[in-house]
PDB file of C-alpha atoms in Angstrom:
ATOM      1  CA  UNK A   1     -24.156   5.910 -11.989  1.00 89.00           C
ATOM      2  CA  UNK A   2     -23.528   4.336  -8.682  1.00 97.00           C
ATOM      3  CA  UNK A   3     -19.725   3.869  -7.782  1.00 98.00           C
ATOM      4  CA  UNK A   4     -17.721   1.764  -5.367  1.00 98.00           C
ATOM      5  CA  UNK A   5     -14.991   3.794  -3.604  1.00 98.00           C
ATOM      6  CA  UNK A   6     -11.514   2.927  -2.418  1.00 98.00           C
ATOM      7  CA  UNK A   7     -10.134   4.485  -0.237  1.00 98.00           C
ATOM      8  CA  UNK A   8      -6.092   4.093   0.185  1.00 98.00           C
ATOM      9  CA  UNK A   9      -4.439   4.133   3.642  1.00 98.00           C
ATOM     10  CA  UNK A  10      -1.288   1.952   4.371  1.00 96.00           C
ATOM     11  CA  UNK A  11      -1.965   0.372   0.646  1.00 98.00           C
ATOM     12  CA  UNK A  12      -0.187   3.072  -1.651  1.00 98.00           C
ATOM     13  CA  UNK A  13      -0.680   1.264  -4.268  1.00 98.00           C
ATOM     14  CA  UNK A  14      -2.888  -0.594  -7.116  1.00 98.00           C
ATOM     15  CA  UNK A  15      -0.708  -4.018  -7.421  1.00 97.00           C
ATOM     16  CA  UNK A  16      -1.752  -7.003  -5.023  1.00 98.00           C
ATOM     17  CA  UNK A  17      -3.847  -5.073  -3.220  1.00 98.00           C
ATOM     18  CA  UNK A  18      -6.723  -7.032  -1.308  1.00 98.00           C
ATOM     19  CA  UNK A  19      -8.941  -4.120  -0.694  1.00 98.00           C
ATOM     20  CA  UNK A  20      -8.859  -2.749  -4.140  1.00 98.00           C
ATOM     21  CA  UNK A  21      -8.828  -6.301  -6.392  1.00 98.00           C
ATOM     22  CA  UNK A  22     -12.209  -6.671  -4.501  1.00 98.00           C
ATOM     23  CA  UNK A  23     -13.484  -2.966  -5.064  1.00 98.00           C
ATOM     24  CA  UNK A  24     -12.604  -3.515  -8.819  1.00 98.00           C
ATOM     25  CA  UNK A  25     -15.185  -7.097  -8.792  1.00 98.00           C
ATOM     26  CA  UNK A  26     -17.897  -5.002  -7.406  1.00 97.00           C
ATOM     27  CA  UNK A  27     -19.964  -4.666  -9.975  1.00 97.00           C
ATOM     28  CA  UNK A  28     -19.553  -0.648  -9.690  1.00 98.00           C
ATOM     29  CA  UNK A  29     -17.290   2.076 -11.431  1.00 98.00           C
ATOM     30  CA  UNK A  30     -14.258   2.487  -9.042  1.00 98.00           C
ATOM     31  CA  UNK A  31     -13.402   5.481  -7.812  1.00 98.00           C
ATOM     32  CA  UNK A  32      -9.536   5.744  -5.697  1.00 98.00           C
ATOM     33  CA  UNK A  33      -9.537   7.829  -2.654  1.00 98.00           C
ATOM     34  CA  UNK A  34      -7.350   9.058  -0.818  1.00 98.00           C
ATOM     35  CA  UNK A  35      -7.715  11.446   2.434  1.00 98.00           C
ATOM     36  CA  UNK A  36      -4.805  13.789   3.867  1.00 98.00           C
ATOM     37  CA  UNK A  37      -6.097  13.290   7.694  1.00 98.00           C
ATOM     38  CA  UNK A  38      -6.438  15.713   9.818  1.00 98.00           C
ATOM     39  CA  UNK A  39      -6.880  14.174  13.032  1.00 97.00           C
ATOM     40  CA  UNK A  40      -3.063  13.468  12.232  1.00 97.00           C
ATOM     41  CA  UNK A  41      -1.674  15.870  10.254  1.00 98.00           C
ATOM     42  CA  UNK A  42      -3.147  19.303  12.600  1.00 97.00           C
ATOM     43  CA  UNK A  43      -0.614  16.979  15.089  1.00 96.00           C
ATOM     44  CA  UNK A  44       2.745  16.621  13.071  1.00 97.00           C
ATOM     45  CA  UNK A  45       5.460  18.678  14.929  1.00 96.00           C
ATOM     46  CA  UNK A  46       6.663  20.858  12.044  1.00 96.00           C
ATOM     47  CA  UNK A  47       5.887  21.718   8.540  1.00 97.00           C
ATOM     48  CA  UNK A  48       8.490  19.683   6.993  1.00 97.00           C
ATOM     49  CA  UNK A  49       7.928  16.033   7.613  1.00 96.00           C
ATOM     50  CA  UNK A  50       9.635  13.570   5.558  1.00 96.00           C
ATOM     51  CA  UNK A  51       6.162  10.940   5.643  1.00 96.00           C
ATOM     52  CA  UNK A  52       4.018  13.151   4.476  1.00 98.00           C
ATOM     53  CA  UNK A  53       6.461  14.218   1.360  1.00 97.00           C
ATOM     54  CA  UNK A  54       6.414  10.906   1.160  1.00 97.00           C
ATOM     55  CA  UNK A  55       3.011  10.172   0.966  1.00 98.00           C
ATOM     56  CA  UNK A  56       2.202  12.871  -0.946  1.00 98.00           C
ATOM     57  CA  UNK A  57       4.625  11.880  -3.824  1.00 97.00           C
ATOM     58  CA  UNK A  58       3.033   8.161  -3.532  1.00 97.00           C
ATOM     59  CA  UNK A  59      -0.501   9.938  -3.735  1.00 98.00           C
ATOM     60  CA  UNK A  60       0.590  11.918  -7.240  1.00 98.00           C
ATOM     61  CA  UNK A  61       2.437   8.761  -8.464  1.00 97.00           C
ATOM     62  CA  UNK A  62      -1.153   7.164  -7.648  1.00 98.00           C
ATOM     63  CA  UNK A  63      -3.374   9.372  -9.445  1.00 98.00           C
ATOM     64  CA  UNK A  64      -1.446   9.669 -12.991  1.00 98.00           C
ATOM     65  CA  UNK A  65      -1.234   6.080 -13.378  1.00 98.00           C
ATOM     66  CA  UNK A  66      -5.136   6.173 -11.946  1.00 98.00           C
ATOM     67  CA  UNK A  67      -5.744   9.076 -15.159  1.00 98.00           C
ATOM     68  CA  UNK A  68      -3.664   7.200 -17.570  1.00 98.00           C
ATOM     69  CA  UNK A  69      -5.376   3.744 -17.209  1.00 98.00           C
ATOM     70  CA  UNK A  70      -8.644   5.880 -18.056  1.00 97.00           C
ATOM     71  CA  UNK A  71      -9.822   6.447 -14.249  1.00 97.00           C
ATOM     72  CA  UNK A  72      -8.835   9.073 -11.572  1.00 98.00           C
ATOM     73  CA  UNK A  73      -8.141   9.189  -7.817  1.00 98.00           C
ATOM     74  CA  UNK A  74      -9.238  11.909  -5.651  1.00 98.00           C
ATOM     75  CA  UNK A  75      -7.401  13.302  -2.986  1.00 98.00           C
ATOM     76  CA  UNK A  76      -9.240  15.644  -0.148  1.00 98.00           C
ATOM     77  CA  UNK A  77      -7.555  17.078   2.835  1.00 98.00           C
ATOM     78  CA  UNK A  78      -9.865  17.531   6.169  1.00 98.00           C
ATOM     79  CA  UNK A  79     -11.586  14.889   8.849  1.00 98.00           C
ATOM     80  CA  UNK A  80     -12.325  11.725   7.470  1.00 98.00           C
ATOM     81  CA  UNK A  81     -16.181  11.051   8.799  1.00 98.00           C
ATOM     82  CA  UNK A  82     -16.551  15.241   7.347  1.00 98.00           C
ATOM     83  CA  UNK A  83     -14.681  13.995   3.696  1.00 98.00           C
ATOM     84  CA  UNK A  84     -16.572  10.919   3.392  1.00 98.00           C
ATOM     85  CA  UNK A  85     -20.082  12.592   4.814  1.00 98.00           C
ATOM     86  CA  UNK A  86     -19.582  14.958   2.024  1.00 98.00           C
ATOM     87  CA  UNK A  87     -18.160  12.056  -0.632  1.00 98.00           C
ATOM     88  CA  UNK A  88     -21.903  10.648  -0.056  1.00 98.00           C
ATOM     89  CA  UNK A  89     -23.121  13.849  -1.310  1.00 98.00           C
ATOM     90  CA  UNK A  90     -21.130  14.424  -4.489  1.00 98.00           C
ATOM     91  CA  UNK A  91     -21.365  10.772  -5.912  1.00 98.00           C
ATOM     92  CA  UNK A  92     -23.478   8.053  -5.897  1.00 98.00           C
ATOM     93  CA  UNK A  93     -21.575   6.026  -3.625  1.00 98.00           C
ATOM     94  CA  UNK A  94     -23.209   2.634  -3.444  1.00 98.00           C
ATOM     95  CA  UNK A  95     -19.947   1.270  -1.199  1.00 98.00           C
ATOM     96  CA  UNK A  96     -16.471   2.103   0.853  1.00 98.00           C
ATOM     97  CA  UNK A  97     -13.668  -0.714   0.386  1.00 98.00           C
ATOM     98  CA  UNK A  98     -10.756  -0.566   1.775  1.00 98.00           C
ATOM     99  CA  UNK A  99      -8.126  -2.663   3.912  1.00 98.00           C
ATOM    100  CA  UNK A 100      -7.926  -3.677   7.321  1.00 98.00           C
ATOM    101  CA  UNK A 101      -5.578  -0.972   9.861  1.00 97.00           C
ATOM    102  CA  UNK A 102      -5.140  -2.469  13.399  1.00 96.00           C
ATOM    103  CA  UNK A 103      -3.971   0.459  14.773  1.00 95.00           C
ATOM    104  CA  UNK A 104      -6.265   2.125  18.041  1.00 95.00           C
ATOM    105  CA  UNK A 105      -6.473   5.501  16.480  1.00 96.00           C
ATOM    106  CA  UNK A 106      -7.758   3.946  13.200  1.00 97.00           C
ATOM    107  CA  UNK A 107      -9.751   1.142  14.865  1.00 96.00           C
ATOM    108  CA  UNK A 108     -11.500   4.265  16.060  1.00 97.00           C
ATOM    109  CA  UNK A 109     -11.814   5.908  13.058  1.00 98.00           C
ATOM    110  CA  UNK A 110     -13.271   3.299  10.761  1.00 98.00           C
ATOM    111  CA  UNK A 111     -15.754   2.548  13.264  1.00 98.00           C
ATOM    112  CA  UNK A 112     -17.370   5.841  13.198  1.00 98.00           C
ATOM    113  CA  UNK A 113     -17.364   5.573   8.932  1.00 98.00           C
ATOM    114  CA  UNK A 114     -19.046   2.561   9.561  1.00 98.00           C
ATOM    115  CA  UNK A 115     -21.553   3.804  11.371  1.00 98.00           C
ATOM    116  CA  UNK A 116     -21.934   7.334   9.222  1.00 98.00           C
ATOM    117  CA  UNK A 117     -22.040   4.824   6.049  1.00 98.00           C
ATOM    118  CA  UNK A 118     -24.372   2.182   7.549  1.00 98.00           C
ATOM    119  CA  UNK A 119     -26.724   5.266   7.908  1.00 98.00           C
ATOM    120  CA  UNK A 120     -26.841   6.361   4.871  1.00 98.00           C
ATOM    121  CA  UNK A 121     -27.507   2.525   3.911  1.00 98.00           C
ATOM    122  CA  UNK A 122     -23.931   2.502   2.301  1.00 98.00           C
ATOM    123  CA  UNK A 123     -21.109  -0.788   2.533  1.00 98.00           C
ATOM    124  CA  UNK A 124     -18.530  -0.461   4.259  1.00 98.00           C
ATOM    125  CA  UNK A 125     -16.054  -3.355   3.252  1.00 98.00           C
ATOM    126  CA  UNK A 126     -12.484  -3.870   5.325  1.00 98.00           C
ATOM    127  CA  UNK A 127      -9.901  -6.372   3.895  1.00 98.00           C
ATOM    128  CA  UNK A 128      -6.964  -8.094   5.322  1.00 98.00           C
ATOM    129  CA  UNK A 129      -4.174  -6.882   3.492  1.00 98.00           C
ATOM    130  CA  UNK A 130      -0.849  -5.319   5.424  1.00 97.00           C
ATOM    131  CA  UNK A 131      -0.756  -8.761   7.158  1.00 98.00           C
ATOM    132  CA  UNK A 132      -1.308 -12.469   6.699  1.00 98.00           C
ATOM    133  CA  UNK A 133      -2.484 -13.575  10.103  1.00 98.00           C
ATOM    134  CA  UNK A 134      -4.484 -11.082  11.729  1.00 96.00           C
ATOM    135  CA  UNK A 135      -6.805 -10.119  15.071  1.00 97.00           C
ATOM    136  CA  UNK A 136      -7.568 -13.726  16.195  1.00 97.00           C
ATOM    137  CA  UNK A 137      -6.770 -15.835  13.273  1.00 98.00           C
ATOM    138  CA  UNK A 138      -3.622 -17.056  15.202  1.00 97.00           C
ATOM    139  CA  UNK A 139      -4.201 -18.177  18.938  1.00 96.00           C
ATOM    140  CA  UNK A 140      -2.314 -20.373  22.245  1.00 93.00           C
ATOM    141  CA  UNK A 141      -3.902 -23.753  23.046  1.00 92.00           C
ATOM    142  CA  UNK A 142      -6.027 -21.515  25.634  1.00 92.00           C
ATOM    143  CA  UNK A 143      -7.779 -19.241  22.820  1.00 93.00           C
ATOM    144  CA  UNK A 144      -5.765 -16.171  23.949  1.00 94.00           C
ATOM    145  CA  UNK A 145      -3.615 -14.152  21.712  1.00 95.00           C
ATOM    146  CA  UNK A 146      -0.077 -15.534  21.632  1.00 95.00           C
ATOM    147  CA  UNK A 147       2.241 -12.527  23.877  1.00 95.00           C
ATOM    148  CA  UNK A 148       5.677 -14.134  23.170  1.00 96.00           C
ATOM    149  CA  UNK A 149       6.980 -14.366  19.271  1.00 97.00           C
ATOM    150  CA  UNK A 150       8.703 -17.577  19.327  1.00 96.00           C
ATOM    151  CA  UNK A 151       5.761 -19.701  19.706  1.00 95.00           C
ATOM    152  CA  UNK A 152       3.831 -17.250  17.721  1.00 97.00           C
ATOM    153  CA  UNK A 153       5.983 -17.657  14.936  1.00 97.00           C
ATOM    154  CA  UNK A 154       6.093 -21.485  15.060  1.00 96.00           C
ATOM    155  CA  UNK A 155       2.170 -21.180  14.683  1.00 96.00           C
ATOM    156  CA  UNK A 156       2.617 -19.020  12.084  1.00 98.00           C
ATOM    157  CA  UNK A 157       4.716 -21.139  10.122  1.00 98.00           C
ATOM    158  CA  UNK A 158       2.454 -23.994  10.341  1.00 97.00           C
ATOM    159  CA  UNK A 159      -0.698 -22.290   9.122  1.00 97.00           C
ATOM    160  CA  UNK A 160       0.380 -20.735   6.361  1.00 98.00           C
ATOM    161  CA  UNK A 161      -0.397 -22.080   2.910  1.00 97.00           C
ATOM    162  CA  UNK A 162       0.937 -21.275  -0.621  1.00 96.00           C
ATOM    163  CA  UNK A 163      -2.817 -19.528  -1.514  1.00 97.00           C
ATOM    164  CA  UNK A 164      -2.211 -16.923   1.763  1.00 98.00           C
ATOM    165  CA  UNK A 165       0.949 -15.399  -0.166  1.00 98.00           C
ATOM    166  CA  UNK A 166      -0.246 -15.512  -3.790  1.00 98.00           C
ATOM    167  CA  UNK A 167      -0.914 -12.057  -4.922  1.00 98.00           C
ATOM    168  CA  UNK A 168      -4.331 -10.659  -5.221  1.00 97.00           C
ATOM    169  CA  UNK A 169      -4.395  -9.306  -8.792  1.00 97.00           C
ATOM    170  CA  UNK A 170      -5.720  -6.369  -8.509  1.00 97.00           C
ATOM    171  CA  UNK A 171      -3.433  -4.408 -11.345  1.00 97.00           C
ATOM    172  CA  UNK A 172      -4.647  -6.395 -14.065  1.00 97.00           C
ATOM    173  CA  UNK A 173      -8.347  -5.178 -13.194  1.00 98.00           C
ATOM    174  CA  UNK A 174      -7.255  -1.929 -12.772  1.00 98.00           C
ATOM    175  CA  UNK A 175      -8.574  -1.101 -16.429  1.00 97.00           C
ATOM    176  CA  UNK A 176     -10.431   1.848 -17.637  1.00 97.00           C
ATOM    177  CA  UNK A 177     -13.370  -0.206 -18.070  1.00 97.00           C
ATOM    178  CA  UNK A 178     -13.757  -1.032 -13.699  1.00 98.00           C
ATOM    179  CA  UNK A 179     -12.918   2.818 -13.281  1.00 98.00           C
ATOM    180  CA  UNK A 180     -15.070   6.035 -12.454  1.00 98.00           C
ATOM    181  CA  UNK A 181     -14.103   9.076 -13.236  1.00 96.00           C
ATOM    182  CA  UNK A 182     -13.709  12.039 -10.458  1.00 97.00           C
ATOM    183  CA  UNK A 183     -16.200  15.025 -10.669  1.00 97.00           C
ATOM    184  CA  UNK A 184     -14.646  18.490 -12.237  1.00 96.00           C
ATOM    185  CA  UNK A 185     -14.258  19.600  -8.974  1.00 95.00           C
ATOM    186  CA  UNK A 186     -11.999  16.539  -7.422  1.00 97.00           C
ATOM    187  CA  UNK A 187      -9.492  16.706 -10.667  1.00 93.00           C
ATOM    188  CA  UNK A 188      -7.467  19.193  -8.414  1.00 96.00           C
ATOM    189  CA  UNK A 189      -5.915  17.921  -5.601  1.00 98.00           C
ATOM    190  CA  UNK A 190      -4.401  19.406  -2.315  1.00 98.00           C
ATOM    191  CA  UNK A 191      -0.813  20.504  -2.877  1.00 98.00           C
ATOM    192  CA  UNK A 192       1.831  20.391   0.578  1.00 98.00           C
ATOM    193  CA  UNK A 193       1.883  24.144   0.777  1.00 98.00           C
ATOM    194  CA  UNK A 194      -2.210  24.560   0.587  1.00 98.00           C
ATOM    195  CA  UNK A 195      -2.375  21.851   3.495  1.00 98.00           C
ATOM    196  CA  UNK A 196       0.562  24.345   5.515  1.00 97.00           C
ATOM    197  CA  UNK A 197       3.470  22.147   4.700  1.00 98.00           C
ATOM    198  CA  UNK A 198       6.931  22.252   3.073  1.00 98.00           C
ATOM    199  CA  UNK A 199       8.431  19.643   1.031  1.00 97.00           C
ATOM    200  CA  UNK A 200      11.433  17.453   3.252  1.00 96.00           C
ATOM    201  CA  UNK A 201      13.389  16.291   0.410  1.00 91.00           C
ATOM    202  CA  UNK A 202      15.681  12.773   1.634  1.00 90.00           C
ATOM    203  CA  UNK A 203      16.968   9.840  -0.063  1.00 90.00           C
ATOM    204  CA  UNK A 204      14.465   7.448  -0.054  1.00 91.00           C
ATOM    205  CA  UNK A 205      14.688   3.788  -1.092  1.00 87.00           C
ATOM    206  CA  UNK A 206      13.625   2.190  -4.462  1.00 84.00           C
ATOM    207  CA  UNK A 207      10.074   0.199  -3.601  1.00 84.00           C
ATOM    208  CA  UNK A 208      11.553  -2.852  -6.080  1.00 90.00           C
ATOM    209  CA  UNK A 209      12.234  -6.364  -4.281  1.00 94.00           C
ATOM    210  CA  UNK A 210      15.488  -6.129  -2.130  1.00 95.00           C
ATOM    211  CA  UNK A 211      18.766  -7.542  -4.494  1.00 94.00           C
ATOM    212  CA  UNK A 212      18.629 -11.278  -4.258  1.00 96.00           C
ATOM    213  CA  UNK A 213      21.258 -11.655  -2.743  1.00 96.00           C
ATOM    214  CA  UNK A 214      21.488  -8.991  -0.244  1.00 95.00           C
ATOM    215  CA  UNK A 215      18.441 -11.350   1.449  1.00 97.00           C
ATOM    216  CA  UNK A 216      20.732 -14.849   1.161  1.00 97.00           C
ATOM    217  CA  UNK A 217      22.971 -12.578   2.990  1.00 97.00           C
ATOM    218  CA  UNK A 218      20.255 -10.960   5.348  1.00 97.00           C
ATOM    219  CA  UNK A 219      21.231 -12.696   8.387  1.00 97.00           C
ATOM    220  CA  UNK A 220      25.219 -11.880   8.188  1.00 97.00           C
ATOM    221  CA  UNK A 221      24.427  -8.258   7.627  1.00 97.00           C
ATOM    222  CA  UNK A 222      21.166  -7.499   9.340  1.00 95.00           C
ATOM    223  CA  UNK A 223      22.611  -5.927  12.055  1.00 94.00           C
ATOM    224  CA  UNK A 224      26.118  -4.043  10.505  1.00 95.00           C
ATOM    225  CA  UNK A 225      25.266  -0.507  10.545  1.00 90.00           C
ATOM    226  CA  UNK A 226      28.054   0.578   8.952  1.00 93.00           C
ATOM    227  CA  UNK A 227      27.410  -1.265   5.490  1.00 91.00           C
ATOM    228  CA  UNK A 228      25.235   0.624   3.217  1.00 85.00           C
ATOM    229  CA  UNK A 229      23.720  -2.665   2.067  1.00 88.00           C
ATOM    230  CA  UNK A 230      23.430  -4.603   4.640  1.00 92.00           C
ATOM    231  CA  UNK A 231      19.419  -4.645   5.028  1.00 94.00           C
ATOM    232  CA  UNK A 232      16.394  -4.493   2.675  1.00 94.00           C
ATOM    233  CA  UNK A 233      15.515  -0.661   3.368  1.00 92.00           C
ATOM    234  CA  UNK A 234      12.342  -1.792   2.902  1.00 95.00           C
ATOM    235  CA  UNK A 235      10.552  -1.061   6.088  1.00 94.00           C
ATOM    236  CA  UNK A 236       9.498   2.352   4.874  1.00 95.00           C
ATOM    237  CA  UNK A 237       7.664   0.492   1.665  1.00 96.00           C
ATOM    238  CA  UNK A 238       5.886  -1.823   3.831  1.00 97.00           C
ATOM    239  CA  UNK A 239       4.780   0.966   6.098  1.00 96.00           C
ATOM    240  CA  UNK A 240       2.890   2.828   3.654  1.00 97.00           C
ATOM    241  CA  UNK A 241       2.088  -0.398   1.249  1.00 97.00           C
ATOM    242  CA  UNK A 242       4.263   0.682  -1.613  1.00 97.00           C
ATOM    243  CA  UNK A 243       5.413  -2.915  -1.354  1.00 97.00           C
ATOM    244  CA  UNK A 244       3.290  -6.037  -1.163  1.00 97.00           C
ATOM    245  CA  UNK A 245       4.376  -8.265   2.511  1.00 97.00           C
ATOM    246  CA  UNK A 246       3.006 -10.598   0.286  1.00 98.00           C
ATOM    247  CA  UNK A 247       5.709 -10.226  -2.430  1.00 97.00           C
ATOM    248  CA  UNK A 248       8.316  -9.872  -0.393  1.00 97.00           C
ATOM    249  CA  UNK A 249       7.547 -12.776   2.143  1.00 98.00           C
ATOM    250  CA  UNK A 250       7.513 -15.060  -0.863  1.00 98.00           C
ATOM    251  CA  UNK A 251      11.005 -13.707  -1.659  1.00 97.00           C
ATOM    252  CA  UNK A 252      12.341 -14.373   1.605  1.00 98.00           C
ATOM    253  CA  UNK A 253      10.435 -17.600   1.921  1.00 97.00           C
ATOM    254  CA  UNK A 254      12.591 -18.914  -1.155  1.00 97.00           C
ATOM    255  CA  UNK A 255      15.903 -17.172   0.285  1.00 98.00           C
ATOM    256  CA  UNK A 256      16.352 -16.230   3.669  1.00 98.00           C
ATOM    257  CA  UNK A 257      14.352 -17.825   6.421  1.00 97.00           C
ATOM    258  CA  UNK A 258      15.512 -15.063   8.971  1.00 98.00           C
ATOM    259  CA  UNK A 259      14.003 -12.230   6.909  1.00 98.00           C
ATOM    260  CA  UNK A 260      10.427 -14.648   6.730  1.00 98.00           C
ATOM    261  CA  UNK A 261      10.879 -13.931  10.509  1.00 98.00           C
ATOM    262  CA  UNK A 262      11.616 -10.268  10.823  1.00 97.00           C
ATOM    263  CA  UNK A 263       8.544  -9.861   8.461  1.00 98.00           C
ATOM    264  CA  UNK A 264       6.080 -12.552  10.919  1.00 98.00           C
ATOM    265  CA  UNK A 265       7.320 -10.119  13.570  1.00 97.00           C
ATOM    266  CA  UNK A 266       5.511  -7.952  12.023  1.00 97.00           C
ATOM    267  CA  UNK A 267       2.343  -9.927  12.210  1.00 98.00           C
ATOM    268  CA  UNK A 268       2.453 -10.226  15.756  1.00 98.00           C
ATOM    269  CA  UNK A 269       3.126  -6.575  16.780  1.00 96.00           C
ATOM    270  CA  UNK A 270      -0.560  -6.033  14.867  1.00 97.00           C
ATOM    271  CA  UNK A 271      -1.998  -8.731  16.644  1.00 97.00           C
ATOM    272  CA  UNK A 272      -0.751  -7.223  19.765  1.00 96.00           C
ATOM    273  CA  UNK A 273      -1.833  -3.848  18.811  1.00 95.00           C
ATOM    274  CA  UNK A 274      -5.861  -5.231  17.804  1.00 95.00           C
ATOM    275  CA  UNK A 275      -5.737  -6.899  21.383  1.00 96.00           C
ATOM    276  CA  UNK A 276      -3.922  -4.749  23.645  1.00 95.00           C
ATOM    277  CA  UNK A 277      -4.084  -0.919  22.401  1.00 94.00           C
ATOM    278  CA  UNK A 278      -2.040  -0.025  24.739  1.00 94.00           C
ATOM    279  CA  UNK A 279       1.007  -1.327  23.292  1.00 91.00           C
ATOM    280  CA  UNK A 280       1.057   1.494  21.642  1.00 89.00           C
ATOM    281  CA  UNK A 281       2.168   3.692  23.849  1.00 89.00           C
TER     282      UNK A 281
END
């Protein structure tokens, strides 16, 4: 049976997700994915790193509720062109979704699955998810990209539209019936210590909706170190996509029009990064 693969990067997770809502309306079994890269990892200073515990806790979380809706994710630890060249080997893979990263080392890398899969006569499918303006979508009066946030922001503000924040629906799909199941061989997945890594165990913050109304308060307590609730501790949700931007930009649409900014901000550091890599170093 041919299958439709998703493969999870900065999108930990199977509510309002972009990528996967359209995976699941393929027409194909899904099958989640999820790669421990490599090309990053082999690069991580020391064996204890607190994103990767994180990650890897996400990844677990991922694949139980991916078994118990009657599915399965599979989780594989190497290169990605040498996971997916050998993902085209043990499944019928008829396409590759997944959502949009704007980084240059990613850039990079999905270009060379695109061309491995367009080879092999496979799809390969990006989204736009971890934003809501992206690459070009938002440009100055001259058609270049926008390099200073205020007016940025005031074009962002005018474009949006109540449809660009709704979310995707892509739990309720996630049914037993739109799933594939992984071979015998995928239904063990790489542990920390068999990928040379130790567990960094820190608080980390709950991925529900920041108190109400810590936001109405955002902008008196945004920048008070000293309170212990004086910010949405979100930023390591939206990182890995734990969280929705969409959900949360809705929330601080209704509440607190300073925290719609810090999260348009956002939006325009990706923009930056699509059209000037070097920003990132």
């Amino acid at each position: 049976m041919k299958i439709t693969i998703f493969w999870h990067r900065r999108d930990l997770r199977f509510q309002d997700n972009a990528g996967l809502a359209a995976a699941l309306q393929s027409g194909n079994p899904v099958l989640p994915l999820f790669i421990y890269d490599r090309d990053i990892l082999d690069y991580l200073p020391s064996p204890k790193d607190a994103r990767l515990t994180f990650i890897y806790d996400e990844v677990e979380r991922l694949a139980a509720a991916a078994t118990q809706a009657g599915g399965g994710l599979v989780a594989r630890y190497g290169k990605p062109v040498d996971i997916i060249r050998q993902l085209l080997l043990d499944y019928d893979v008829a396409a590759v979704y997944t959502n949009e990263d704007y980084e240059p080392y990613a850039t990079k890398r999905d270009g060379e699955i695109g061309e491995l899969l367009t080879q092999n006569n496979v799809d390969f499918k990006l989204f736009k998810d971890q934003v809501i303006f992206a690459k070009s979508e938002i440009l100055t009066k001259n058609g270049n990209p926008p390099k200073v946030f205020g007016p940025y922001r005031t074009a962002w503000l005018a474009k949006l539209t109540d449809e660009d924040l709704v979310d995707r629906g892509s739990l309720p799909l996630f049914q037993k019936e739109n799933l594939a199941q992984p071979n015998q061989a995928d239904e063990k997945r790489p542990t920390l210590p068999e990928m040379g890594f130790e567990r960094f165990e820190q608080f980390v913050p709950t991925q529900d909706l920041p108190d109400e109304e810590l936001v109405r308060n955002y902008h008196k307590t945004r920048d008070l170190p000293a309170l212990t609730n004086g910010s949405t501790r979100t930023s390591v949700q939206l990182r890995f996509g734990t969280l929705s931007v969409r959900q949360l930009m809705r929330q601080a649409q209704e509440l607190n029009p300073k925290l719609l900014a810090e999260l348009i901000w956002r939006d325009f550091f990706m923009m930056l990064l699509w059209h000037y890599p070097n920003t990132a170093t």
